[in-house]
Structures are given as structure tokens and as C-alpha cells.
Amino acid sequence: MSDNIRTVTDATCTFCGCVCDDIVLTVDLDTHSITKSQNACVLGKAWFKEHSIEERPRALIEGREASTEEAVEAAAHILADARFPVVYGLSDTTCEAQRVAVSIADMIGGTIDTTTSVCHGPTGMAFQAGGESTASLGEIRNRADLVIFWGGNPAEAHPRLFARYAVTPKGMYVPNGRKDRTVVLVDVRRTPSTPVADIFLQVKPGSDFEVLWALRALVKGRKVDPSVEQRTGVTLAVLEDLAARMKACRFGVMFFGMGLTMTRGRHFNAGALLALATDLNEFTHFVAAPVRGHGNVTGADNVVSWQTGYPFGVNLSLGYPRFNPGEFTTVDLLVRGEADAALIIASDPASNFPKAAIEHLRRIPVISLDPKSTLTGALSRVAFTTSTYGINVAGTAYRMDNVPLPLRPAFDSPYPSDQEILTAIRARVSELLGGNRLPVGPVGPSPARSAS
Amino acid sequence: MSLEFTQHTLPTVPVEAESLSMASLAGLSAVAAAKLTIVHGNRAAEVGDFFHVAGAPDGEVHISGDLSRVKQVGAGMGAGRLVVHGRAGMHLGTRMTGGEIVVEGDAGDWVGSDMLGGRIIVRGNAGHLVGSAVRGERMGMQGGEILVFGSAGNEVGGGMRRGLVAIGGDTGDFTGVNMFAGTVAVLGRMGARPGAGMKRGTILAMHPAEMLPTFSYACTYRPVFVRLYLAHLRALGFPIADAHMAGPYRRWCGDAIELNRGEVLVLDTNSGTPP
Amino acid sequence: MGSLLRIVNGRVYDPANGIDGEVRDVCVRDGRIVADVPPEARRIDVHGMVVMPGGIDVHCHIAGTKVNLARKVQPEDHRHDVHPRTRITRSGTGGSVPSTFATGYRYAALGYTTAMEAAVTPLGARSTLEELNDTPVLDKGFFVLVGNNVLLFRLLQEGRFEEFRHALAWWLSVTRAYAPKLVNPGADEAWKGHRNANITDLDAKIDPFNLTPRQVIAAFIDAANTLGLPHPVHIHCNNLGHSGNYETTLETMRIAEGRRAHITHIQFHSYGSVAGKSRDNPTSKASEIAEFVNTHPNITADVGAVMFGRSTSMTADAPLAYMLRQFGGHKWINADTEMESGCGIVPFTYQDRVYTNALQWAIGLELFLRSEDPWRMVFSTDHPNGGTFMTYPALIRLLMDREYRKQQMAHVNQLALDHSGLRDCMDREYSLYEIAIITRAGPARLLGLADKGHLGVGADADITIYEENADKEAMFSAPRYLIKDGELVIEDHEFRAEHEGRILHVAPGYDSAIEQVIEPFFEDYYSIRFANYPVHESYLHHHQLVPTVPGTPGAAAT
């Protein structure tokens, strides 16, 4: 290690939705690397350690090295020519970059979508159907005496959720920390998170909806058929006990994750949980908290929402925003072969999308922005190397509970930020199109139908 | 003589074709119809860019081709008859108030979204969300009939307010979810969680289904209205067996989380035996 | 901004300078009103038109985490009200919570040039600024929620009043706020900590604090006055929406004891009750409330009128939102913010046939019509709580056009009208001069914006030009021209240019030693680091720091 060391305090880790902002980074400015990340969990440590500066071409066009200017030109032409382009990704970049991405989608009349559509999109849809009762993480830490984790494995995916926010820390009204809390964990199998729980409910795979539905009925004092035991693997007695605890607590919280949103039932699973938390407010103060994945996916939701009115899967082809998950979400656009170009920012769909979607990505011109070499970059017609948010680039990121936090970069990168590249692309597209594409077709849907 | 559209070019990206509807085509000559604007991706295009148009307007429109990428066919129609000889895309018959749409092949998702009246017939399979509420909206279709001879996906009749949906084949999960009223009839097998959150309304099922724990068995009987509905469906060409007509039906009440005034009627193959 | 304009032949309404419909020139140079411009200045002939300062919305909900939640939860409200892009303007959606670009454009398209976002948590201030930066044309600021702040309560209950004042100044400065906001002061703890309870009595103990709402309100009014803020404490009184709450409102106004205080959306706080029934069939106490405001020059208020149609209730008053849920329908959002505030959202429709809604509508009109000092009873619907800002032209018509008002009264629940005093103040019609006061000059004055709300030399060149029309709703729906900072943003009803407005904020001085009091509290109880809490200047983009004028000796220097 050299003598050229810098310490960054109160740095923000953007690996997962916990967005912990108490990291102390030790940065070796000579080697452009982070040698220590105090307070970070194992995932955060890996995140900080991995992001050193690699020697890579600034840009590639069809696999050969190109200058940033050439690549911007090529990218701009692809986007200006496209009839049904999709702008996707965005969860691992700053809000500032996300705003530019949405403006490009608006300018070219494309679709803007984020990784929410393959993650907590169902939660967003459930939220739209009925709302939700929720709270900031500090509120939960200070007050929650009943903490339920449903369909997630925080010990491995969000390690500090237990330690910093929800299980062990002392709070204003939870002065004894863990001792003042009852922790319940609901999952289809035992995981490294299970030992944390006072009560573990093992439910049969694909039966979370029935369990939540039965709890809703019990909370409301309605009849529940005993067949629920066979269906879910949980006895009525256990459910009745849990319902009673939920009603009796002083401040309850249900954290939930992919175990609900990405299994059969999806937005109905999430909807049932949100509705249960809402129902419980007849008796006590109860909140639900979706546990978000990538660092700034919440920011992506927020930016797309405030700029268009809708959180993800937003189509702008006609000249104004339209929202319809399944119709305008990226996996579906690709699987159906509808998108004719893609701009992918800080995401690697080629590594995790369904096969049919990846095959279509190979057929269309793809522009990608990423600090790292990825499968998506490998199949892109135009690939930009950008710098990493939170490590090289300042800006804003939102924690899973909607709290906006500033990023404190550790060291500079020779590569441009996503925001810079997107801004350059937008400027060139604007020249090519003469500003925004004008609206086409009938403006707006027909007048609203009469209320029944 | 009807107005005939014959597809000569497949769209490369989705087409929004609100103008392929009786409402827009009323009284137009073939030449004028070919000049109507449709949207191809993010560009304006003309009907003639994808279809040859012939014939004269007499209240019937026939469209031949693979329209699986053509959305909103039959949008807002109020009268007349529109036949798609081939596959239809999403949002078939959206906002329609009257008239009849027939699709010889399959149809995409959201058949009859925001529907107020009229009749949609799909001879093949339909996608998800037949007659169902659009995202965030509380209510689905508010009137009319949607008749699918093949199978359909999830959320058939979701949030339905009024009308009839009949599926000749199987349905996916959450059939009749959050129904307010109306009837969903399924001749094949239903997926998981039928009737979840239903307030009122009837789901008519010809095969046993796994009911949510918030539904309770009420009785086994032979309701007259079921025979009337089934006779109607039989007349429309659904394969209604005599056993279907005869019943009896086991009646499940739910959803207890809501008003408990909904019912799922399941054909009882052991006639007369209580549970 | 180097524009040179001379606006000629228009009838000018500039109440701050006593101009009441006089035909006179208005000259603009470099973004400001000037006395004269050279002959090469662009001439805009507005014969037959009315020239006013740009509109100022003193209280609306347009940006921040709460607003964005309300936006996200109602896709069905947006899809019927789309806002297409143009070559130069962004697309968006409308409904009762429009997207940010649509918000800015639509306000401008009604002739507004300044708007104040009414309720922002300190923890969410960054978010509000991001959204405001995507809200075009308007100058804007926000009120920061401090009325349920746990640390401030602790300082108060320990009698540490000076530190309380420094802490308040600190909070205003580091969040980049414009003014301090109290919402249902003291009730947060009951909601979050006592199983969704509420506080209904100004003298009830805010368990576990040794404090009452009365003490809290008094302390804030006092501190704000000492700090010399341009706008005083902005108060959403306790018991909003409850029958009989007018007494709480009168009591709250009395607490001010001659010091400045602003009572917001006062219509929602003007309810009496039918004798013997405390909950059913509230009545109107607009007369009593208006009388108090009329006779106490230290009090300012905005009406918060109700307009029929679809709206969204969004408030930091979480117990209120929960109550509304019973009437509103099937969506409810609750979002607690640690140590600071609550939040509740319920989409809502006001119907003219429903007794309470009709009464609310009538009370709002009554408050306007009974007001003897339009400078201190200004225009608002608490957008979107009482109605969206798109209803402003219709509301203006109701105030100006007695016949139209009568026609509308015939449609509403008549029993509600009987229990209001609206029939007794039917004679009055607002003049254009008075409209210019309640939508421009008055808001500017009570907000302490010396260069806005008037067309005198030195004022910001924010100018709206309307075509005269007997139908006042039509007239105020679509200005012919809108000038912002001297730039022609709307010309002949069309957007000509993109324009980014300024963030207006205050930075009252404080003793930096107060940070040593605040920081340990952060370490113990907040879930973010103290260093990451203050909002960096980079979030401000174009901005204007509005001076504070400390009134009393002993106030810390800036």
C-alpha cells in the first residue's frame, strides 16, 4: 500500500437496498482502489473491493475499440432511427443519470423501464391497487416490537438489515434491542436467516397467498376453513397465534422480498401482505416494508414516477406516458420480439433474463453503459465503459424506504459517468431529430368511461 | 358486401390501430379507409401500409392476416360486426359499447379491457386479463359478453362489474379475482385461487377447483339461472353437455375477507352427496 | 435574460402599487420591471387584455416523497389526462397529482409563476428539491415540517428555548427550506406510538413529552418571529376536518398574541357542530373565523377551498388520512418518517350531493366573501386536497360572478347550504383588483417576497396577460402571454421556450454550537449519518436566498 491514502467517512454503499451510509473507506489513490471498508457487510466489502479501475477501452463499436465521440454518434443514430426502442436498467446509477435516461426515452418515443420490472414490480402493482402502510427504517428501529420477515433471506442478501435497522439495534422505544422484540420468519425452507427468529413458519412452496389470506381473515374475525393446514403446512393454531400477536403488538412490521414477488401469485402475494398490514391498523400501528435489491432501484422508481406519473414499464411512443406491466415491460417486449433497439444502463440483462429475451437482444442493436465487462456489453453494438456510482461518481441514491442519500465517491475514474454519456447521446439525438419527436396518433385515450 | 382488409405486410414493431374499428370506419370507402392513420411504433403510418382494402362499408368489416402485433382492434366500437380471420393482438375491443367482434384465431392479453357492452368472440385462446381491470383501476368490464372458445390466462374477469365471460378451455390463476358482480363461466379447469377477493358475482366451474380457506361450502343444488346461462352458451356454440345442464352444483360462498356474497358454483359429479 | 420588452395598452392591476385597471405601459429589462426601455425594445400590444403580476400559489403539494407516493398510487387517474410532449417541452400525465413537468407547464398555462410546496420532511428535503428541479418555469420553495420533531420537543420540554431557536434555524438552513411548517402539532407520537391515536385537545399532554400542543405552537411562533423569517410559522391546526373544530382554530390563533402566524387551508378548520351531536352534520363557522382574521392583523390565512370532483388527500396529518379512508375508498397510504413526521394519502372525490362536501364548498366561499382584508385571506385549494389547481379558474369565477355562484348553489346539497352562511353573503363579487390581491399581491406580501406580486420598478418580471372575457373562468384558464424573469414563456397561448425557475430558500443564522446538541441525538436515533443529512448546495441549481431580518436583540448574526 502506498502513502497516498485518503479516508472517506460517511460513505454510502450502494450494493443493496439497505444503502448504508456509515461506511468508512480507506482509499489508495495510487492504485485507485479501496483497501478497507469499515462497517460494510460482506457484500459491501466485496462491492468496494471489486471496483478498482480496469484498463478497458472507453468504448467499443461492434467489438472494436472506438472513441467516446464515435460511440456517441453511433448510439445516437441507433436511437433516432428506432421505432420501438427500450431504455432499461438504471438501478445501479445515480438519480441524475436516471433523469437523463427518461428524457432520452421521451425524446425518441421509446419505452423506459427499470429492473423493478423483474424485482419488486409486483409490489408496485399491488401498491397501485390498494396503497400501503410503511415507515422509514429508523422508525422501525426505534419502535418495532414485532418484526416479521417474509419470503426473504436477509442474512445473505441484506446482511445489515438485522444489525443496523431491524433486529438487534437498540431504539428509542426498544431500549433493550433484541430482547424487546419478537422476530418471526416465514419461508419455504430454512436459510441462514432462520436462526434469528423466535418463531419460524415453514410454509409449503406456492402457498404464501393462502397463509396471508388466512391471516387477513383471522385479523378481521372471519371464518377460515381448516383445509388451510393441508394447503400451507401451517396449522390453524399457529396462524391464530400469529394473528393475535400481530394485533397485540405496539408497532409491527413485515419485511418482504422476492419469495413473495417472484413466486406464483406475484402482485397478489405482495398485495395480500400489504392488505394485511393495512387491516392491522384497525388494532395497532402496523407497517410493511419491501426489501429492495439493487442500490438505487428505489431511486429509479422515484425518478420515472415523478417525470412520467408511472414507476416502470412506461411507453412514450405516442407522445405521452402510458403504463401497462406485461405490455411495456422489458422482458415481455424482448420475448415477443417487439423492441427494435435497446439502451441498457448499469444493468446486465444478458446474464439473467429468460433465454428468449436474450436471443432477441442479439438480434437488435444494443447500446450499453457499464463500468464492468458484462455479457450485455459483449452482445452490444455500442458499449461504453463508465465510472461507478458511489465509488467514482457523486449523486443521489434512494434507500429502500425512500430516504434520499448523497453519494461520497472514493476516487476519480478516467471514464465518464453514465450521466455524462447519456447527456452527450441526448444532445446528438436532439440534433438528429430536431428536438423531441412529435406525438403521433390520437392524443390521449377516448374520454373516461362513466363511473358506475 | 363488407369492407375487407387483407394484410400484405407484417408490422416489425407493435401497431396501435384504433382506427381499425367500426367507429372510425363508418361510412368510409375502401380508398379512404386505407388512408386512415395508425401508429407503427413511434411513427405515423397508414392502414394501407399493411393492408389492401377493398369492398364497401355496409356494417361489416373483415380483416385477414396475423394481427398479433396489432393492438386495439375494434376499439370503442358501438355497432356492426368486425371479424378477424387470423390472430388478434392486445386490447381487442377495448372500450367497446356494442356490436360484435369475432376472432378466428388467438387473441392477445386484455381482451375487452374497459368494455361497456357488445360481444367479443375468440375462437382460439385468449391471453391474460380477459375483461379485467387495468392497473390501479378498481373495476374491470362493466357490461357485454366475452366468449373464448379456447383457454385463457390469469385474472379472467378481474374486478368485473357486470356482464358475462365464458371460457371453453382452461383458465389460469385468480379467475374472477376481486369481482364486483357478473358471471364467469369456465368449462375447462381453473387455475389457483379462483374468486380471491370477490365481493359478489358468480363463477361457474365445470371441474373441481381448490377453494381458498376463506370460502365455505353452502349447499348442493340446481339453480335455474345456471341452466339459462348454459343454454345461452350452447346456442352460441359452446360444447355444453347434458351433464352440465343437469347439475347439480356445489355452492361455495366467499370471499369472507370481503362481503362473502360471491359464489363459486362447481359442477358436482357425485350428484346429491353432501361434502 | 437580456430581453427588452414594452407591454402597451393593457389594463394593469397592481394592487401593491395601487393600480386598478389603469391603461399603462409595463417595461422589462434583464428580467426585471424597469421604468422605461429604449425604442428598440420589443413592443407587445395587449389592447383588450388585463396585465397582472404572475400568480403565486401560497400552499400546494407538488414535489417530494409524499407527492410522489400519491402519484405512483394512481395510474388510473393519470391515463385519462395525458400531457403530450412538444418539440421543446416534456410529456407527462395529469389527474389530481400531475407529473413534475406537467405540473410546471400547467401552472404556467394558468398564469402562475411561483408556487410553495407546503409540507416536506427534513429527511426528504433532497427529494423535494430534485422534483422541484424538474418542475419547469416556476419559482418555488417549500415549507419544512418541524411541528412533530422529537429533538425540538425535547429541547422545549427542558426549557432550552434559545437552543430550540438555534436548532430551528439550523433545520431551516440545512434543508434549504423557505418556512417552518406545523401539521397537527404534537399528534405524531399518538399516531405512531399509541396504536394510531390522535390528539384533539390543545392542552393534552403529548405523551411521553411534558408538553402540550399549545406550548409547542407558542414556542414555534415565538422562535420564528425572533428569527425574522420572511414567512412566519405556517400552521395546519389540530383537529382538521372534525366537527366543532373552529374552537381549536380560534384558540390556535389566540396563541399568536399579536405575533405573526399563518393559518393554512382555514376552511377545513371552520366547522361547528349541530347542538347535541358532536360528530354528525357539522355546520359553518366561517363567520366567526373570518371575523377573527379580519380583526387580528398579525394573522394571515389561505382559504383551502373545496371544489367538486376528483382530488387526492395528501397530508402529514396521518390520523386525518386514516379517518378519510372510510369515505375515500379503497386506497390508503401511510408513511412514517423517523423522529420527524407522519404522512397519509387517500384519493378522494368531492360530490355536490354529499352534505359534508357541499358544506365545505360553501364554507370556502363564505370565507372569501366575508373577508374584509383580502391581503390576509388569500387564495388556495390546498392543491390537491381541496381540489386541483386546474379548478382555480372556476373558483375565481365563483368569487367574481354572483349569478354563476347562484346557479352552482342550486346543484348542491341544500341542507348543507342551510347550515352554512353562504346565502347571507351572496351580494359580494370580487373585482379584478381583489383577485389580483388574493392570487398575487397578498401571497407575495405574506410570504415576504418583496420583488414578487407587483409590477413596480425593481420587481421580478413575472407577468401574466389575460384576454378580457365576461366568463371569468374562461379568462383565467388561458393567459395569452406569460412572462417569467422577462422571458416570453407563453405567447399566443403556446409555449415558446423552456424556462427553469429558482429555488427560494432562507438561511437564518444560528450558533454552530447547536450542532453539538443535534449530532449526538442523530447518532442515537436516526438511521442515517448526521453528515449526510444537510442538503448540499448542488441540489439548488438556480436559487435565491431570501434574507431573514432578525427582529430582536440577541438573535444570532448570519
Short mmCIF file of C-alpha atoms in Angstrom, two decimals, chain B:
data_model
loop_
_atom_site.label_atom_id
_atom_site.label_comp_id
_atom_site.label_asym_id
_atom_site.label_seq_id
_atom_site.Cartn_x
_atom_site.Cartn_y
_atom_site.Cartn_z
CA MET B 1 -70.55 -6.56 -49.40
CA SER B 2 -68.29 -5.74 -46.49
CA LEU B 3 -65.09 -3.78 -46.07
CA GLU B 4 -62.20 -6.24 -46.49
CA PHE B 5 -58.69 -5.74 -45.15
CA THR B 6 -56.06 -8.21 -46.30
CA GLN B 7 -52.66 -7.98 -44.65
CA HIS B 8 -49.79 -7.73 -47.08
CA THR B 9 -47.01 -6.64 -44.71
CA LEU B 10 -46.32 -7.76 -41.18
CA PRO B 11 -45.51 -4.91 -38.79
CA THR B 12 -41.96 -5.08 -37.43
CA VAL B 13 -42.93 -3.44 -34.14
CA PRO B 14 -46.32 -3.04 -32.43
CA VAL B 15 -49.05 -1.17 -34.25
CA GLU B 16 -51.73 0.82 -32.45
CA ALA B 17 -54.79 0.54 -34.64
CA GLU B 18 -57.66 2.33 -33.01
CA SER B 19 -58.84 3.22 -36.48
CA LEU B 20 -59.45 -0.46 -37.26
CA SER B 21 -62.80 -0.16 -35.62
CA MET B 22 -66.34 0.36 -36.74
CA ALA B 23 -66.35 3.75 -35.08
CA SER B 24 -63.60 5.09 -37.35
CA LEU B 25 -64.55 3.14 -40.46
CA ALA B 26 -68.23 4.06 -40.51
CA GLY B 27 -69.21 5.17 -43.99
CA LEU B 28 -65.67 5.22 -45.35
CA SER B 29 -64.83 3.90 -48.79
CA ALA B 30 -62.03 1.38 -49.19
CA VAL B 31 -59.74 4.08 -50.51
CA ALA B 32 -60.43 6.35 -47.57
CA ALA B 33 -60.04 3.50 -45.12
CA ALA B 34 -56.60 2.71 -46.49
CA LYS B 35 -55.54 6.26 -45.73
CA LEU B 36 -56.52 6.15 -42.06
CA THR B 37 -53.71 6.81 -39.63
CA ILE B 38 -52.36 4.07 -37.48
CA VAL B 39 -49.26 4.22 -35.35
CA HIS B 40 -46.35 1.91 -36.12
CA GLY B 41 -44.05 2.06 -33.12
CA ASN B 42 -43.38 5.78 -32.76
CA ARG B 43 -44.22 6.80 -36.31
CA ALA B 44 -47.47 7.57 -38.03
CA ALA B 45 -48.40 5.16 -40.79
CA GLU B 46 -51.44 4.38 -42.86
CA VAL B 47 -53.69 1.35 -42.82
CA GLY B 48 -52.71 0.83 -46.44
CA ASP B 49 -49.08 0.34 -45.44
CA PHE B 50 -50.10 -3.02 -44.00
CA PHE B 51 -53.42 -3.93 -45.59
CA HIS B 52 -55.02 -4.00 -49.00
CA VAL B 53 -58.51 -2.59 -48.56
CA ALA B 54 -61.44 -3.49 -50.77
CA GLY B 55 -65.18 -3.61 -50.68
CA ALA B 56 -67.76 -1.20 -49.39
CA PRO B 57 -68.91 -0.22 -45.94
CA ASP B 58 -72.16 -1.98 -45.04
CA GLY B 59 -71.74 -2.52 -41.32
CA GLU B 60 -69.34 -5.46 -41.54
CA VAL B 61 -65.55 -5.38 -41.55
CA HIS B 62 -63.34 -8.38 -42.29
CA ILE B 63 -59.62 -8.34 -41.55
CA SER B 64 -57.36 -11.20 -42.63
CA GLY B 65 -53.82 -11.78 -41.52
CA ASP B 66 -51.65 -12.17 -38.48
CA LEU B 67 -52.64 -9.24 -36.31
CA SER B 68 -50.84 -10.44 -33.20
CA ARG B 69 -48.81 -7.22 -33.20
CA VAL B 70 -51.82 -5.03 -33.94
CA LYS B 71 -53.31 -3.58 -30.78
CA GLN B 72 -56.70 -2.04 -30.08
CA VAL B 73 -58.58 -3.58 -32.97
CA GLY B 74 -62.25 -2.79 -32.52
CA ALA B 75 -61.56 -0.03 -30.02
CA GLY B 76 -64.66 1.79 -28.86
CA MET B 77 -66.98 0.19 -31.34
CA GLY B 78 -70.67 0.67 -30.80
CA ALA B 79 -72.34 -1.29 -33.56
CA GLY B 80 -71.64 -3.52 -36.54
CA ARG B 81 -69.64 -6.68 -36.94
CA LEU B 82 -65.86 -7.00 -37.19
CA VAL B 83 -64.22 -10.32 -38.00
CA VAL B 84 -60.50 -11.06 -37.72
CA HIS B 85 -59.52 -14.03 -39.84
CA GLY B 86 -56.33 -14.80 -38.01
CA ARG B 87 -54.76 -13.81 -34.71
CA ALA B 88 -55.56 -10.57 -32.92
CA GLY B 89 -53.29 -8.51 -30.71
CA MET B 90 -53.69 -6.92 -27.29
CA HIS B 91 -56.58 -4.75 -26.15
CA LEU B 92 -59.06 -6.28 -28.56
CA GLY B 93 -62.38 -4.45 -28.35
CA THR B 94 -61.16 -2.07 -25.67
CA ARG B 95 -63.89 0.37 -24.55
CA MET B 96 -66.47 -1.14 -26.88
CA THR B 97 -70.11 -0.41 -26.18
CA GLY B 98 -71.92 -2.53 -28.74
CA GLY B 99 -71.64 -4.61 -31.87
CA GLU B 100 -69.74 -7.84 -32.28
CA ILE B 101 -66.10 -8.76 -32.76
CA VAL B 102 -65.10 -12.26 -33.86
CA VAL B 103 -61.53 -13.53 -33.91
CA GLU B 104 -60.98 -16.82 -35.71
CA GLY B 105 -57.57 -17.37 -34.15
CA ASP B 106 -55.99 -16.45 -30.80
CA ALA B 107 -56.19 -13.06 -29.12
CA GLY B 108 -53.62 -11.28 -27.00
CA ASP B 109 -53.84 -10.00 -23.43
CA TRP B 110 -56.52 -7.60 -22.24
CA VAL B 111 -59.39 -8.76 -24.38
CA GLY B 112 -62.28 -6.38 -23.72
CA SER B 113 -60.49 -4.07 -21.31
CA ASP B 114 -62.76 -1.19 -20.22
CA MET B 115 -65.63 -2.89 -22.09
CA LEU B 116 -69.14 -1.48 -21.61
CA GLY B 117 -71.22 -3.57 -23.95
CA GLY B 118 -71.32 -5.66 -27.08
CA ARG B 119 -69.90 -9.09 -27.70
CA ILE B 120 -66.41 -10.43 -28.33
CA ILE B 121 -65.91 -13.98 -29.59
CA VAL B 122 -62.45 -15.57 -29.68
CA ARG B 123 -62.43 -18.97 -31.32
CA GLY B 124 -58.86 -19.69 -30.30
CA ASN B 125 -57.13 -18.88 -27.00
CA ALA B 126 -57.03 -15.56 -25.21
CA GLY B 127 -54.22 -14.19 -23.07
CA HIS B 128 -54.23 -12.83 -19.55
CA LEU B 129 -56.63 -10.30 -18.07
CA VAL B 130 -59.73 -11.03 -20.16
CA GLY B 131 -62.34 -8.38 -19.26
CA SER B 132 -60.18 -7.39 -16.34
CA ALA B 133 -59.38 -4.07 -14.67
CA VAL B 134 -56.44 -2.05 -15.96
CA ARG B 135 -53.69 -1.49 -13.37
CA GLY B 136 -54.76 0.71 -10.49
CA GLU B 137 -58.37 0.78 -11.61
CA ARG B 138 -60.78 -0.95 -9.30
CA MET B 139 -63.22 -2.22 -11.87
CA GLY B 140 -62.94 -4.32 -14.97
CA MET B 141 -65.53 -4.76 -17.67
CA GLN B 142 -68.86 -3.10 -17.00
CA GLY B 143 -71.05 -4.89 -19.47
CA GLY B 144 -71.11 -7.06 -22.54
CA GLU B 145 -70.09 -10.62 -23.28
CA ILE B 146 -66.68 -12.10 -23.86
CA LEU B 147 -66.73 -15.64 -25.21
CA VAL B 148 -63.45 -17.50 -25.59
CA PHE B 149 -63.69 -20.99 -27.05
CA GLY B 150 -60.12 -21.89 -26.21
CA SER B 151 -58.23 -21.24 -22.99
CA ALA B 152 -57.38 -18.02 -21.21
CA GLY B 153 -54.68 -16.85 -18.83
CA ASN B 154 -54.66 -15.30 -15.37
CA GLU B 155 -57.09 -12.80 -13.88
CA VAL B 156 -60.07 -13.59 -16.12
CA GLY B 157 -62.85 -11.17 -15.22
CA GLY B 158 -60.76 -9.41 -12.61
CA GLY B 159 -62.73 -6.62 -10.93
CA MET B 160 -65.64 -7.35 -13.24
CA ARG B 161 -68.66 -5.17 -12.64
CA ARG B 162 -71.27 -6.60 -14.98
CA GLY B 163 -71.52 -8.93 -17.93
CA LEU B 164 -70.62 -12.46 -18.91
CA VAL B 165 -67.29 -14.08 -19.60
CA ALA B 166 -67.25 -17.68 -20.83
CA ILE B 167 -64.08 -19.70 -21.35
CA GLY B 168 -64.39 -23.01 -23.21
CA GLY B 169 -60.98 -24.28 -22.16
CA ASP B 170 -58.85 -23.77 -19.04
CA THR B 171 -58.13 -20.57 -17.15
CA GLY B 172 -55.03 -19.50 -15.28
CA ASP B 173 -54.82 -18.30 -11.69
CA PHE B 174 -57.06 -15.80 -9.93
CA THR B 175 -60.12 -16.35 -12.12
CA GLY B 176 -62.73 -13.77 -11.12
CA VAL B 177 -60.35 -12.03 -8.69
CA ASN B 178 -61.93 -9.05 -6.90
CA MET B 179 -65.18 -9.42 -8.87
CA PHE B 180 -67.95 -6.98 -8.04
CA ALA B 181 -70.67 -8.76 -9.96
CA GLY B 182 -71.29 -10.52 -13.25
CA THR B 183 -70.62 -14.11 -14.27
CA VAL B 184 -67.53 -16.01 -15.30
CA ALA B 185 -68.16 -19.50 -16.68
CA VAL B 186 -65.24 -21.90 -17.18
CA LEU B 187 -65.79 -25.18 -19.00
CA GLY B 188 -62.22 -26.39 -18.58
CA ARG B 189 -60.08 -26.33 -15.43
CA MET B 190 -59.42 -23.22 -13.39
CA GLY B 191 -56.01 -22.39 -12.03
CA ALA B 192 -55.23 -21.47 -8.43
CA ARG B 193 -57.13 -19.09 -6.16
CA PRO B 194 -60.39 -18.57 -8.05
CA GLY B 195 -62.60 -15.84 -6.65
CA ALA B 196 -59.95 -14.30 -4.40
CA GLY B 197 -61.32 -11.05 -3.00
CA MET B 198 -64.64 -11.36 -4.79
CA LYS B 199 -67.42 -9.18 -3.39
CA ARG B 200 -70.38 -10.51 -5.36
CA GLY B 201 -70.75 -12.26 -8.68
CA THR B 202 -70.75 -15.84 -9.83
CA ILE B 203 -68.04 -18.14 -11.01
CA LEU B 204 -69.37 -21.21 -12.75
CA ALA B 205 -66.90 -24.10 -12.98
CA MET B 206 -67.36 -27.47 -14.64
CA HIS B 207 -64.40 -29.08 -12.90
CA PRO B 208 -63.41 -29.31 -9.24
CA ALA B 209 -61.30 -26.44 -8.01
CA GLU B 210 -59.21 -25.82 -4.93
CA MET B 211 -61.02 -23.15 -2.94
CA LEU B 212 -59.31 -20.57 -0.74
CA PRO B 213 -59.68 -21.10 3.01
CA THR B 214 -61.91 -18.03 3.14
CA PHE B 215 -64.60 -19.77 1.12
CA SER B 216 -67.14 -22.05 2.75
CA TYR B 217 -69.32 -24.72 1.30
CA ALA B 218 -73.01 -23.76 1.41
CA CYS B 219 -75.11 -26.35 -0.34
CA THR B 220 -75.55 -28.52 -3.43
CA TYR B 221 -78.43 -27.53 -5.69
CA ARG B 222 -79.65 -26.92 -9.19
CA PRO B 223 -80.00 -23.16 -9.69
CA VAL B 224 -82.28 -22.23 -12.57
CA PHE B 225 -80.18 -19.34 -13.77
CA VAL B 226 -77.30 -21.70 -14.49
CA ARG B 227 -79.44 -23.63 -16.95
CA LEU B 228 -80.43 -20.37 -18.64
CA TYR B 229 -76.80 -19.23 -18.95
CA LEU B 230 -75.66 -22.61 -20.21
CA ALA B 231 -78.48 -22.76 -22.74
CA HIS B 232 -77.38 -19.34 -23.97
CA LEU B 233 -73.79 -20.54 -24.27
CA ARG B 234 -74.88 -23.72 -26.00
CA ALA B 235 -76.77 -21.68 -28.57
CA LEU B 236 -73.58 -19.70 -29.16
CA GLY B 237 -71.69 -22.91 -29.93
CA PHE B 238 -70.06 -23.87 -26.64
CA PRO B 239 -69.89 -27.62 -26.03
CA ILE B 240 -72.37 -27.73 -23.15
CA ALA B 241 -73.01 -31.31 -22.17
CA ASP B 242 -76.30 -32.54 -20.76
CA ALA B 243 -74.48 -33.27 -17.52
CA HIS B 244 -73.60 -29.59 -17.32
CA MET B 245 -77.23 -28.66 -17.76
CA ALA B 246 -78.43 -31.22 -15.27
CA GLY B 247 -76.02 -30.34 -12.47
CA PRO B 248 -76.25 -30.26 -9.53
CA TYR B 249 -73.74 -27.62 -8.44
CA ARG B 250 -71.86 -27.31 -5.16
CA ARG B 251 -72.07 -23.74 -3.97
CA TRP B 252 -69.15 -22.09 -2.21
CA CYS B 253 -69.63 -18.68 -0.62
CA GLY B 254 -66.88 -16.12 -0.31
CA ASP B 255 -64.70 -14.22 -0.12
CA ALA B 256 -65.10 -13.99 3.65
CA ILE B 257 -62.48 -11.25 3.66
CA GLU B 258 -64.91 -9.13 1.64
CA LEU B 259 -68.70 -9.23 1.73
CA ASN B 260 -68.94 -13.02 1.44
CA ARG B 261 -71.67 -12.52 -1.16
CA GLY B 262 -69.80 -14.03 -4.06
CA GLU B 263 -70.34 -17.61 -5.13
CA VAL B 264 -68.35 -20.26 -6.90
CA LEU B 265 -70.60 -22.96 -8.36
CA VAL B 266 -68.77 -26.19 -9.08
CA LEU B 267 -70.39 -28.99 -11.07
CA ASP B 268 -70.94 -31.89 -8.71
CA THR B 269 -70.04 -35.18 -10.34
CA ASN B 270 -71.30 -37.17 -7.32
CA SER B 271 -74.81 -35.91 -7.59
CA GLY B 272 -76.63 -35.11 -4.41
CA THR B 273 -73.88 -36.11 -1.96
CA PRO B 274 -73.06 -33.52 0.69
CA PRO B 275 -69.36 -32.87 1.41
#
